[in-house]
mmCIF file of C-alpha atoms and ligand atoms in Angstrom:
data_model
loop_
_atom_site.group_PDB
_atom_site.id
_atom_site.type_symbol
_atom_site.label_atom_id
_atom_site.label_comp_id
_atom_site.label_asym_id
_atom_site.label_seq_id
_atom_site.Cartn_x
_atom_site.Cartn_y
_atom_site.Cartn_z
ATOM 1 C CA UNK A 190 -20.540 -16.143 -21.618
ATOM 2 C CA UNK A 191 -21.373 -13.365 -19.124
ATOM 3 C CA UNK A 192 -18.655 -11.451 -18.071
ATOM 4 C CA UNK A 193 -17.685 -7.717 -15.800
ATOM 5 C CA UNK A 194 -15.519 -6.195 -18.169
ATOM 6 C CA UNK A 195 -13.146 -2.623 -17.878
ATOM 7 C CA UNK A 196 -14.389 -1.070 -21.596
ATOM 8 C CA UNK A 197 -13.299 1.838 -20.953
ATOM 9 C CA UNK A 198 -10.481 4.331 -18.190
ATOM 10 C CA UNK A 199 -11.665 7.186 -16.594
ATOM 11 C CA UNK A 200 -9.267 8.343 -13.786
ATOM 12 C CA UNK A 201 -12.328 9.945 -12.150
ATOM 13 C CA UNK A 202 -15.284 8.231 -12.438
ATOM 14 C CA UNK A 203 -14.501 4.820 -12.526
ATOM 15 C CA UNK A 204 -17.614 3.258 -12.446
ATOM 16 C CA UNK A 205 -18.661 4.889 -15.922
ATOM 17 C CA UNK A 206 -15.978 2.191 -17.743
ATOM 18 C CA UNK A 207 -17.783 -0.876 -16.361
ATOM 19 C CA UNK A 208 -19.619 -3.169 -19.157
ATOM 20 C CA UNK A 209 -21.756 -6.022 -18.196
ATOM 21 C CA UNK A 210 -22.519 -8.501 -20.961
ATOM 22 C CA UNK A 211 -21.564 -11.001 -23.140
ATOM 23 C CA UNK A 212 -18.017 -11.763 -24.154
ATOM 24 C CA UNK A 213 -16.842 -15.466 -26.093
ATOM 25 C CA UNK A 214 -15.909 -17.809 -23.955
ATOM 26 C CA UNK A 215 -12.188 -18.297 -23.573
ATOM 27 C CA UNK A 216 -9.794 -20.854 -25.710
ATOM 28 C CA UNK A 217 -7.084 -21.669 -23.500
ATOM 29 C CA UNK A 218 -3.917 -22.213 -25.444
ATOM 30 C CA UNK A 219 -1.498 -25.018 -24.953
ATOM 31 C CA UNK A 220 -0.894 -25.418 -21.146
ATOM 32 C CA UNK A 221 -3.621 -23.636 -20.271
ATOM 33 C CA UNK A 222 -7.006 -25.232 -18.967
ATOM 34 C CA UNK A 223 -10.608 -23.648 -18.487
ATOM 35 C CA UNK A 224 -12.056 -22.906 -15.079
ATOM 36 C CA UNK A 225 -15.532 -22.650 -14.565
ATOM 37 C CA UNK A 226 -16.036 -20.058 -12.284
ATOM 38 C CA UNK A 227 -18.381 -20.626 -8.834
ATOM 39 C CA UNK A 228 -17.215 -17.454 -6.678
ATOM 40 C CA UNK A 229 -15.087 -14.597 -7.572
ATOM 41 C CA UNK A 230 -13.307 -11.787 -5.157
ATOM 42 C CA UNK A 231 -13.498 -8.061 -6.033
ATOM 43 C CA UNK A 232 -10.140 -6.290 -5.234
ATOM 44 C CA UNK A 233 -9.022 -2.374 -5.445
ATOM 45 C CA UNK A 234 -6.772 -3.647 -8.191
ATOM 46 C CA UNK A 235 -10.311 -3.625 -10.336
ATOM 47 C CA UNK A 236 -10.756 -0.333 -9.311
ATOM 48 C CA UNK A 237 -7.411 0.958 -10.619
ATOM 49 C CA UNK A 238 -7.865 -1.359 -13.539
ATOM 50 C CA UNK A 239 -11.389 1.035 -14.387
ATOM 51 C CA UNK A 240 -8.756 3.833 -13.367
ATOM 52 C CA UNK A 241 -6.135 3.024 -15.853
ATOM 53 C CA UNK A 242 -3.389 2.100 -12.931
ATOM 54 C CA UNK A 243 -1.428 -0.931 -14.868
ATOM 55 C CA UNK A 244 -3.398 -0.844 -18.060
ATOM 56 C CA UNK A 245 -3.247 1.127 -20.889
ATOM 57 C CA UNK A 246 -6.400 1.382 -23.034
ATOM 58 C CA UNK A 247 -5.293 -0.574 -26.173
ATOM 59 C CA UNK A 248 -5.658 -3.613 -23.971
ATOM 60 C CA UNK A 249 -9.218 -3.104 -23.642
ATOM 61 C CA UNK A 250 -11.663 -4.275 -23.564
ATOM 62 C CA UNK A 251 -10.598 -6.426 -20.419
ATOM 63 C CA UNK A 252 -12.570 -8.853 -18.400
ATOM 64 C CA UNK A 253 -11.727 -7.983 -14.922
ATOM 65 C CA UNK A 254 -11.478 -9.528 -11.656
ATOM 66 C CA UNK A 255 -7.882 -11.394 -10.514
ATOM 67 C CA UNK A 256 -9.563 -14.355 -7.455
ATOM 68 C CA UNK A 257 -11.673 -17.004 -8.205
ATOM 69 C CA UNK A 258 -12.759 -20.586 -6.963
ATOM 70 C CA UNK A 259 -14.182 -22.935 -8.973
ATOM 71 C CA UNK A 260 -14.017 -26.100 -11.066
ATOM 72 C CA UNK A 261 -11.567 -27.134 -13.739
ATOM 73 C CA UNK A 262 -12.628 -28.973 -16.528
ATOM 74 C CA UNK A 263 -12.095 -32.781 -14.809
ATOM 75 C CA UNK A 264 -14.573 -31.557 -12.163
ATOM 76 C CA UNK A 265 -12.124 -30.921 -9.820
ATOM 77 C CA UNK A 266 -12.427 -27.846 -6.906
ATOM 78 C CA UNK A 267 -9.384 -25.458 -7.340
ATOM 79 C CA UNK A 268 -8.476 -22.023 -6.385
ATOM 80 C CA UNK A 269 -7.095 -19.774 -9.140
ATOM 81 C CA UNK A 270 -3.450 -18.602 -8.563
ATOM 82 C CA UNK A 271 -3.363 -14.765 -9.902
ATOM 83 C CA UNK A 272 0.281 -14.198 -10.949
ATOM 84 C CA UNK A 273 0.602 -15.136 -14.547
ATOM 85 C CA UNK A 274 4.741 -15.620 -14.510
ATOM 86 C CA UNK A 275 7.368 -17.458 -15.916
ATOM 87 C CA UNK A 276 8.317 -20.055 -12.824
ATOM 88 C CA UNK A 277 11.408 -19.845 -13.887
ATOM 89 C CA UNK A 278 12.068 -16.771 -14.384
ATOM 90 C CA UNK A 279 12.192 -15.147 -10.640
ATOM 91 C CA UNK A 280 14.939 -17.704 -9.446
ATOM 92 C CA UNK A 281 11.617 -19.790 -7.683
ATOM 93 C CA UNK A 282 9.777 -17.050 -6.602
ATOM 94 C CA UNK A 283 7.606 -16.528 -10.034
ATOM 95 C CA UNK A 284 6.566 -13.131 -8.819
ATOM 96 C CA UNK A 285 10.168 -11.447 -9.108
ATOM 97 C CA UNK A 286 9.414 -12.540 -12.606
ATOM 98 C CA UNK A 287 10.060 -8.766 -14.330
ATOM 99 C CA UNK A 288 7.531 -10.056 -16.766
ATOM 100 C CA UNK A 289 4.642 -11.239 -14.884
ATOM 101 C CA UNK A 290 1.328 -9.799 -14.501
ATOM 102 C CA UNK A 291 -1.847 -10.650 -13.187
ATOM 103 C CA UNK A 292 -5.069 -11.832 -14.333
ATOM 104 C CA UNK A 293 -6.761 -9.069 -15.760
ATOM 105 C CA UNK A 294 -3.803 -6.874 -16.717
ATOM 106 C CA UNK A 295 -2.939 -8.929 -19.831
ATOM 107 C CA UNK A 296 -5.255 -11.616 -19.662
ATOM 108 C CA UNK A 297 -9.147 -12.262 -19.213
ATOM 109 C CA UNK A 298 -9.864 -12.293 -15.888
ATOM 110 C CA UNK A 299 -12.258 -14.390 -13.280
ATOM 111 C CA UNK A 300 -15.356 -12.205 -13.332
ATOM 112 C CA UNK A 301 -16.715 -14.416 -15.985
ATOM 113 C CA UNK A 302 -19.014 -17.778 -16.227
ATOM 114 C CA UNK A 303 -15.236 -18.942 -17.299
ATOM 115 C CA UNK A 304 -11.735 -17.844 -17.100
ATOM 116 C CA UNK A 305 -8.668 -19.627 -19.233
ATOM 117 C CA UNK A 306 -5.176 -20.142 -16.258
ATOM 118 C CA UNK A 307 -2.012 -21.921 -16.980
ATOM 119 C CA UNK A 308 -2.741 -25.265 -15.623
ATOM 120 C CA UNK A 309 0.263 -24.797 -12.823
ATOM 121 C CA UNK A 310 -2.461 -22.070 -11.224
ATOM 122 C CA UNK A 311 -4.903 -23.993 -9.814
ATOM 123 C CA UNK A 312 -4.373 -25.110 -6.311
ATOM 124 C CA UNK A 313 -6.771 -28.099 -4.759
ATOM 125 C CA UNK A 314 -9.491 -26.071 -2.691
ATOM 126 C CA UNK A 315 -9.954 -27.724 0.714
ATOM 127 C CA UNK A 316 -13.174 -29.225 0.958
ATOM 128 C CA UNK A 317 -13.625 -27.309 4.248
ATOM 129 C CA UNK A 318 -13.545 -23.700 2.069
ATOM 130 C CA UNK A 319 -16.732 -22.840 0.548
ATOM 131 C CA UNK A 320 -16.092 -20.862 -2.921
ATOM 132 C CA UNK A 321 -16.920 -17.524 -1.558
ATOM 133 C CA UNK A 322 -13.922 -18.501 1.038
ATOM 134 C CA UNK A 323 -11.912 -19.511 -1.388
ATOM 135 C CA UNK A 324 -12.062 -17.302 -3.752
ATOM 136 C CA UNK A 325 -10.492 -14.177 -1.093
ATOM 137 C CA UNK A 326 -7.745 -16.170 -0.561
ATOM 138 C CA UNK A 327 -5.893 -15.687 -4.163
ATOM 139 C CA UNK A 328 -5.020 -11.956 -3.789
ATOM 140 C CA UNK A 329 -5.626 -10.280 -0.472
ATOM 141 C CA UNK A 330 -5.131 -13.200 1.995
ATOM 142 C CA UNK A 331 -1.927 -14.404 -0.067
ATOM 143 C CA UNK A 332 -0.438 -11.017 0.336
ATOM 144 C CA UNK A 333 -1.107 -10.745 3.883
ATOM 145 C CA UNK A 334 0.245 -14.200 4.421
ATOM 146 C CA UNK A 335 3.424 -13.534 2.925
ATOM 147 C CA UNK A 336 3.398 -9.804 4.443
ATOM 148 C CA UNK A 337 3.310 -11.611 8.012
ATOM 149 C CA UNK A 338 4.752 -15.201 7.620
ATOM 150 C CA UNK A 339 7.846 -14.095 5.400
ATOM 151 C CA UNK A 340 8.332 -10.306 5.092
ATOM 152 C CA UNK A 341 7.783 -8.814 8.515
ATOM 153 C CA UNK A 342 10.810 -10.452 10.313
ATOM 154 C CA UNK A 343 9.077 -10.708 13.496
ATOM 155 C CA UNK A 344 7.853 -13.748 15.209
ATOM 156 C CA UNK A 345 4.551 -14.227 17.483
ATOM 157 C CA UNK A 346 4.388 -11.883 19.909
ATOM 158 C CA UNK A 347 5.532 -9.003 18.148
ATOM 159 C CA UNK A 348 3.029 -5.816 18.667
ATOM 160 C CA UNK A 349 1.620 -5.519 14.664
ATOM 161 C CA UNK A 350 -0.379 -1.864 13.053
ATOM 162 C CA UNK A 351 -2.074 -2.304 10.423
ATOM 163 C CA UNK A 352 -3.175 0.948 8.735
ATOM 164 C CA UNK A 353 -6.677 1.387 7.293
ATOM 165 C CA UNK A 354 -9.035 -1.824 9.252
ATOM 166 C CA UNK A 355 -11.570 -2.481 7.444
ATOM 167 C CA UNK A 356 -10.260 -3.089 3.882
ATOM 168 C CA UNK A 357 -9.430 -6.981 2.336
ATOM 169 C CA UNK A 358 -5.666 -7.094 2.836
ATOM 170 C CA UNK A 359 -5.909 -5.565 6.292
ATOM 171 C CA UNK A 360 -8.949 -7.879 7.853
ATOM 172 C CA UNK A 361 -6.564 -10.335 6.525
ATOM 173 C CA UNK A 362 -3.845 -9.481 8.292
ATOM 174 C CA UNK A 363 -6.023 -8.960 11.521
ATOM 175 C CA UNK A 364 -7.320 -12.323 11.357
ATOM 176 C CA UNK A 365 -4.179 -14.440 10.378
ATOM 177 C CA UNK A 366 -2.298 -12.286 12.503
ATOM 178 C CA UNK A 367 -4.576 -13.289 15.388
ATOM 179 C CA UNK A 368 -4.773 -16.966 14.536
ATOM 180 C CA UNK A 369 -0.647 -16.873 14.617
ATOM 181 C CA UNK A 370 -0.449 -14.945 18.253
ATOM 182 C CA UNK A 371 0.799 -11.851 17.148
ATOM 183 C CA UNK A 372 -0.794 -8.238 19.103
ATOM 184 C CA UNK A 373 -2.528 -6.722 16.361
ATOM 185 C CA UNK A 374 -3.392 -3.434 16.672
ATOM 186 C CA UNK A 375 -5.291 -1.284 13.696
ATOM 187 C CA UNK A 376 -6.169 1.951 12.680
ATOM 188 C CA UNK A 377 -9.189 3.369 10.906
ATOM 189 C CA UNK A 378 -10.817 6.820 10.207
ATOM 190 C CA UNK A 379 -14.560 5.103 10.573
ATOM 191 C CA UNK A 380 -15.418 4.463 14.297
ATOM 192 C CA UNK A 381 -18.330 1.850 13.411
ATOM 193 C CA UNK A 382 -14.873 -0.055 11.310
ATOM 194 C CA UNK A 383 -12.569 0.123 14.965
ATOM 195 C CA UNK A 384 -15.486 -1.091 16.703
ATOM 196 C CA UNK A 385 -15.764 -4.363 13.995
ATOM 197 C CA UNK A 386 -11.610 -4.642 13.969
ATOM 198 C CA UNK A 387 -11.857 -5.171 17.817
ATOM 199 C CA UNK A 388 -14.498 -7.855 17.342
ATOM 200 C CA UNK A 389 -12.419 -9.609 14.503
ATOM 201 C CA UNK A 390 -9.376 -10.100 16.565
ATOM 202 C CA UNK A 391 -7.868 -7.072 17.081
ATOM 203 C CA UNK A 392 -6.150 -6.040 20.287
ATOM 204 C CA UNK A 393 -6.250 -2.662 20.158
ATOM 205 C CA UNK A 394 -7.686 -0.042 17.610
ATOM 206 C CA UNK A 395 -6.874 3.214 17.300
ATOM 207 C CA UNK A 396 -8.744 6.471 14.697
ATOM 208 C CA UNK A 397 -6.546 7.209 11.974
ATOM 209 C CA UNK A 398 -3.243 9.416 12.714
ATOM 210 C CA UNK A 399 -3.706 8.531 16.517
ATOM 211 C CA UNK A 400 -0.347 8.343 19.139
ATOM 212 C CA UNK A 401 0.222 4.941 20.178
ATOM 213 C CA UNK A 402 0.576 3.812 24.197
ATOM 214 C CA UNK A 403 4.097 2.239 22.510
ATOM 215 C CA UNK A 404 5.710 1.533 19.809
ATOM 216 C CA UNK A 405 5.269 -0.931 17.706
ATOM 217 C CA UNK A 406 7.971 -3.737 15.947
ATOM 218 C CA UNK A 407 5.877 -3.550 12.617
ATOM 219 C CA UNK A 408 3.550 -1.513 10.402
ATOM 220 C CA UNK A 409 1.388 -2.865 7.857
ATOM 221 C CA UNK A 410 1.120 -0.117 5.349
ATOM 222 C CA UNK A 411 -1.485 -0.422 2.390
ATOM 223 C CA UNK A 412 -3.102 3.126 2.567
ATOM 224 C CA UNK A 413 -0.282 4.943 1.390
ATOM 225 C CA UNK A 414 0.327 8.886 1.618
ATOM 226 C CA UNK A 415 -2.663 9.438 4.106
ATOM 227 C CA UNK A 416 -0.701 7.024 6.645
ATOM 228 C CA UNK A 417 2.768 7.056 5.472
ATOM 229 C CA UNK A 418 3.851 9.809 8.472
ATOM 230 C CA UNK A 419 2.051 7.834 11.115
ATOM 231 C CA UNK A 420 3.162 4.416 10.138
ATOM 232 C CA UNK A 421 7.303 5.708 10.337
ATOM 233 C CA UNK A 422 6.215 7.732 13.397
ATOM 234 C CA UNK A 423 4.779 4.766 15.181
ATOM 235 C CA UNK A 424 8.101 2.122 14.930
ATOM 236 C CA UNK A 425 10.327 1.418 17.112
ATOM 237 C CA UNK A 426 13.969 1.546 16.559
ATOM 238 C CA UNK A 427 15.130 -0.934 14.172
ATOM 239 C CA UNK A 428 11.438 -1.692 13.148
ATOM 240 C CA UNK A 429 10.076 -2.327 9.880
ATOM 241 C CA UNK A 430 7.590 -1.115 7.294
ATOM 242 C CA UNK A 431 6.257 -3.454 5.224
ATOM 243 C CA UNK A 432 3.996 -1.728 2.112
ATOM 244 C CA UNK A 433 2.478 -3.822 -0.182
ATOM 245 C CA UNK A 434 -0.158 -0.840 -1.721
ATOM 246 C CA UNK A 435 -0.583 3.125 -1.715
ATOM 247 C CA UNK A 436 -4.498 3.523 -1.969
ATOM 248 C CA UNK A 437 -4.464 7.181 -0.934
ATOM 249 C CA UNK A 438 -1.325 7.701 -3.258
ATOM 250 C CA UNK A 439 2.324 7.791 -3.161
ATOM 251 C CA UNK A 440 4.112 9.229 0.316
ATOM 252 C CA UNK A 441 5.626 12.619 -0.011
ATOM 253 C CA UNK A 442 7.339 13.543 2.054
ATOM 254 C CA UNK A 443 9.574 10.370 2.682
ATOM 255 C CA UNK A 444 10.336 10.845 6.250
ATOM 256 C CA UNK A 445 13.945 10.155 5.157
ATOM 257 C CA UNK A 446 15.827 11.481 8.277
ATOM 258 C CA UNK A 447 13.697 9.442 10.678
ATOM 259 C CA UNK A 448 14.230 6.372 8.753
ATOM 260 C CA UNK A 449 18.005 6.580 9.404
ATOM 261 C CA UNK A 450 17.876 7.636 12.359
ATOM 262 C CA UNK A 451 16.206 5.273 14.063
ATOM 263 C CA UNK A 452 17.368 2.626 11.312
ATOM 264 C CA UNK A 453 14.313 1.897 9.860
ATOM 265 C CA UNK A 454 13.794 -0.922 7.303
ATOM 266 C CA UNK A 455 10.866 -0.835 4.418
ATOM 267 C CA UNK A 456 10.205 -3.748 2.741
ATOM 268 C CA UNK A 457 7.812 -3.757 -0.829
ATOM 269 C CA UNK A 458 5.391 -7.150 -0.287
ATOM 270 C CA UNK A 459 3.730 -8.307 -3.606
ATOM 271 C CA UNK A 460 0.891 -11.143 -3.746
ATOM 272 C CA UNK A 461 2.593 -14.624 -2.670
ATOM 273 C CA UNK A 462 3.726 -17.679 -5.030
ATOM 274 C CA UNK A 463 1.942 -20.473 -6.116
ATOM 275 C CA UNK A 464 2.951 -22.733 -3.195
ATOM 276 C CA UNK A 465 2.394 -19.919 -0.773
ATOM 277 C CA UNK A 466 -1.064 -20.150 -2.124
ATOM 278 C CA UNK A 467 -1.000 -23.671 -1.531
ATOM 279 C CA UNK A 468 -0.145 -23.457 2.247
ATOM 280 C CA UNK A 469 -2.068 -20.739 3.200
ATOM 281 C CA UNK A 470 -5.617 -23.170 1.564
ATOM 282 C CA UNK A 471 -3.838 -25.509 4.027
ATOM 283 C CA UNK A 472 -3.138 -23.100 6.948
ATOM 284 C CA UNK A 473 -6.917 -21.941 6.860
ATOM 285 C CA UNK A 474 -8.159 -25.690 6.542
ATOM 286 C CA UNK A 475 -5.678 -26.453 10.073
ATOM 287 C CA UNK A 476 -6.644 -23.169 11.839
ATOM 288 C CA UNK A 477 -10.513 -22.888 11.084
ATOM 289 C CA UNK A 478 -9.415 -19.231 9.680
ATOM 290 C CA UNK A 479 -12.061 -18.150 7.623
ATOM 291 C CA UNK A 480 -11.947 -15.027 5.300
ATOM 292 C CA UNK A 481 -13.999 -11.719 6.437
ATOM 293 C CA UNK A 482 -16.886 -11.793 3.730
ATOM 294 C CA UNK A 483 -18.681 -8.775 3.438
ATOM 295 C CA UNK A 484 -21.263 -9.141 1.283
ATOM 296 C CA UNK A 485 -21.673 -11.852 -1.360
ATOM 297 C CA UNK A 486 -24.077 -10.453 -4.407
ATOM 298 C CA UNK A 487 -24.571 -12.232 -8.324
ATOM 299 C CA UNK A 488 -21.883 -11.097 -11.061
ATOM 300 C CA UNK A 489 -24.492 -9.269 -12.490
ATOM 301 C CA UNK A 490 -24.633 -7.121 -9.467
ATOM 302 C CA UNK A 491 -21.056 -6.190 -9.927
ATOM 303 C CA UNK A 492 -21.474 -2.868 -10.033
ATOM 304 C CA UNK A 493 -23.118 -2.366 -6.552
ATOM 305 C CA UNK A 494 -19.792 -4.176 -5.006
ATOM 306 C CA UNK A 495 -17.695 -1.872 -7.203
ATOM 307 C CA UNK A 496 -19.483 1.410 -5.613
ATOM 308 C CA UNK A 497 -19.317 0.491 -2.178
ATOM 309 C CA UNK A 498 -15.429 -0.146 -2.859
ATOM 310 C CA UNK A 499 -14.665 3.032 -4.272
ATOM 311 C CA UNK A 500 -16.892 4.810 -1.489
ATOM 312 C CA UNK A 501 -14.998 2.824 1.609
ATOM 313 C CA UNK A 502 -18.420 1.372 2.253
ATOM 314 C CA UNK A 503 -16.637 -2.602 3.019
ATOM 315 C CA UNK A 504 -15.428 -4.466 5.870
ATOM 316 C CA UNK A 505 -14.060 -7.869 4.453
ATOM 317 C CA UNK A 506 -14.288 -9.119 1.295
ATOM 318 C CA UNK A 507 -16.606 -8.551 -1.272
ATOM 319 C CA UNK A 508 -18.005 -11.909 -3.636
ATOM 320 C CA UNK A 509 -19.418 -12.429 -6.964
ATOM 321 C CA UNK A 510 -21.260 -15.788 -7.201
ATOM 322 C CA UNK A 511 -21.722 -16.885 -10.926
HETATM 323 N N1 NAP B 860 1.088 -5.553 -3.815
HETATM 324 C C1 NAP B 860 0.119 -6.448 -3.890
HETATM 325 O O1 NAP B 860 0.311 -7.581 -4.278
HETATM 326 C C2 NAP B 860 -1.243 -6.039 -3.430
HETATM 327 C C3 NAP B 860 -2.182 -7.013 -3.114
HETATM 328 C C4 NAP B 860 -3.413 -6.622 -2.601
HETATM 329 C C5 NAP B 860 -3.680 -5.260 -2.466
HETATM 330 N N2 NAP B 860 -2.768 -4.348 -2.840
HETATM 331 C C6 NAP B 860 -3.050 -2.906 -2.682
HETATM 332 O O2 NAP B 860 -3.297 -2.660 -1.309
HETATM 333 C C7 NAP B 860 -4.324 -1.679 -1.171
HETATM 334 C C8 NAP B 860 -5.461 -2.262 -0.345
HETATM 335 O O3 NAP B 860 -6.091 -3.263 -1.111
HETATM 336 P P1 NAP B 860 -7.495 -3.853 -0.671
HETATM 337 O O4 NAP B 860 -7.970 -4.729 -1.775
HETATM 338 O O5 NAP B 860 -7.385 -4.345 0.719
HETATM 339 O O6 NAP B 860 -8.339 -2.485 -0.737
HETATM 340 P P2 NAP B 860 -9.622 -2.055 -0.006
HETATM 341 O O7 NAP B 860 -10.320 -3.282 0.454
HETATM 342 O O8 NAP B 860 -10.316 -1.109 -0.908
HETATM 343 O O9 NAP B 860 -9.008 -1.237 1.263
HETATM 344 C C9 NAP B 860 -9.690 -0.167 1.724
HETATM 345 C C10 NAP B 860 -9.084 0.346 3.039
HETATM 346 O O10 NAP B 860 -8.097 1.318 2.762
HETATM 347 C C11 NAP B 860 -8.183 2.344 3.730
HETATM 348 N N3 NAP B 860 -8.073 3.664 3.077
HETATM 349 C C12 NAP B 860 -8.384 3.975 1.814
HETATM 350 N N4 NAP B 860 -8.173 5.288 1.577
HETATM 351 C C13 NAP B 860 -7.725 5.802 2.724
HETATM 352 C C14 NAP B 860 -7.340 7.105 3.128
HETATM 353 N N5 NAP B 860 -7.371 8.148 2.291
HETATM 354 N N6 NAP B 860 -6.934 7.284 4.379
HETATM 355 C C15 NAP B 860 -6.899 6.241 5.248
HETATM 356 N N7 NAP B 860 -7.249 4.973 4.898
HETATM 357 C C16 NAP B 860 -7.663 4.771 3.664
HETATM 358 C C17 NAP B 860 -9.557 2.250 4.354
HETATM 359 O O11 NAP B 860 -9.391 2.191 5.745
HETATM 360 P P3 NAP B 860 -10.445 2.832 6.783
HETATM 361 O O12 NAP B 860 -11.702 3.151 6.019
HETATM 362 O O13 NAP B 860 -10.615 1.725 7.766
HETATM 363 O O14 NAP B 860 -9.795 4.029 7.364
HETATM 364 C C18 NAP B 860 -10.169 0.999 3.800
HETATM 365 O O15 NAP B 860 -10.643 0.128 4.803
HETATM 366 C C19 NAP B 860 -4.729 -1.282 -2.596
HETATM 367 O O16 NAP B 860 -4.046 -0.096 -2.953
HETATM 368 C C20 NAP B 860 -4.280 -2.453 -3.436
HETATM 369 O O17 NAP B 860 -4.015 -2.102 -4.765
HETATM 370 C C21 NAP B 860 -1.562 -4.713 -3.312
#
């Protein structure tokens, strides 16, 4: 089958590890089923895949890619969950599983004619989703979900940032956040991105590092070390952090004294469970939320998807069609 594989890590130059071409087609063992693939979802976790972030070379080569839509081997639509966990291992929540991983860290992933899933994975895909939809939703969509709907603490109404607009997780957040009646405001270092944010949904949006007319009850933090200041600088008293990524690398300095004293809380998010998955198909179906797509270009275009990622070139989601 065709397949977008990681062959090789360079740190530096990403790009130069990406292999386009034939692998064999997957054998599911027992419990496992076979998706055929219709629309997968690019994520930065490819690009720190091709960067060696959670991999170590011996496990290459590696098909990459963690979302896809699709159909499993009854002909049925279904959505691919990403965490591959032991259910029981996280006390119900299979991604405090110490063990689990995603697709693509251990396992073939879904950029690929075919990708081989436990069979609890799938989740029905709501005939209102096309694939492209669909196949956001496993990833960035789920972690922004469960970023707003169970980590944040704070209920409509509540004044939202989101750091860096115009990247999957955070056009996520702007647009579920807006469907749910929360003030979302954003930040972005690209003028032509603020300009889209405010179109999408958002209330208010503000360049990169900028002082806020108030404070605000949460931050959304995915950028990392280029935002960390702002994002601890810009709560309110008792207000929360919650970081699900560090794209511009690990915060230093930790802003430690301000987090006391203004009693801070910061809360790690990681992707969402299976059911979460399930709901949020269903919340999108009830709301008429539909993902941010970007750009939607064949696998075998991969690698123009992958550039524009790694150059900050997106606003939405990115798609492979297979
Ligand atoms: N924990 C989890 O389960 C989980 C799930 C999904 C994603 N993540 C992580 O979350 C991060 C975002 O993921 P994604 O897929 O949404 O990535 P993405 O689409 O590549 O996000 C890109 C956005 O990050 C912002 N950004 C990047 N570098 C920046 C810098 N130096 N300064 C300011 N902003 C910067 C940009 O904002 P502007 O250009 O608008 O300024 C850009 O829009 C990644 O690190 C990813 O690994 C984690």
């Amino acid at each position: 089958m065709f397949a977008v594989t990681a062959a090789l890590i360079d740190a530096d130059d990403p790009l130069s590890g990406l292999e386009m071409g034939e692998r064999p087609d997957p054998v599911p063992p027992d419990g496992w089923v076979t998706v055929t693939v219709k629309a997968a979802s690019l994520n930065h976790h490819d690009v720190w895949t091709l960067r060696g972030v959670g991999i170590s070379a011996d496990r290459l080569p590696m098909v990459l890619g963690c979302d896809a839509a699709g159909l499993d081997q009854d002909g049925n639509e279904v959505i691919v969950h990403a965490v591959i966990a032991d259910p029981d291992a996280g006390g119900g929540d299979e991604t405090l599983d110490p063990r689990r991983g995603l697709l693509s860290e251990r396992h073939d992933g879904t950029f690929a004619a075919q990708v081989a899933v436990p069979r609890r994975n799938l989740v029905p895909k709501p005939a209102a989703l096309s694939f492209e939809e669909a196949a956001c939703l496993p990833t960035a969509y789920l972690t922004a979900y469960r970023m707003l709907f169970e980590k944040s603490g704070v209920q409509p109404g509540a004044t939202v940032l989101v750091q860096g607009a115009g990247g999957g997780v955070a056009t996520a957040l702007i647009l579920l956040g807006r469907a749910s009646g929360y003030r979302i405001w954003v930040t972005s270092r690209s003028e032509a991105k603020r300009e889209r944010a405010l179109k999408l949904g958002a209330d208010q949006a503000f360049p990169a590092g900028a002082r806020l007319p108030e404070r605000v009850d949460v931050v959304m933090e995915s950028v990392g070390q280029a935002t960390w200041a702002h994002s601890v600088r810009s709560l309110r008293p008792g207000g929360r952090i919650v970081i699900c990524g560090a794209t511009s690398g690990d915060a230093s300095p930790a802003e430690l004294t301000r987090i006391f004293f203004t009693q801070l809380s910061v809360t790690g998010s990681t992707m969402g469970t299976r059911d979460q998955l399930a709901r949020l198909a269903r919340y999108c179906e009830q709301t008429g939320v539909r993902p941010l797509i970007d750009r939607v270009l064949p696998l075998d275009h991969a690698r123009d998807g992958f550039a524009a990622m790694i150059d900050d070139n997106q606003f939405g989601k990115i798609i492979f069609t297979v």
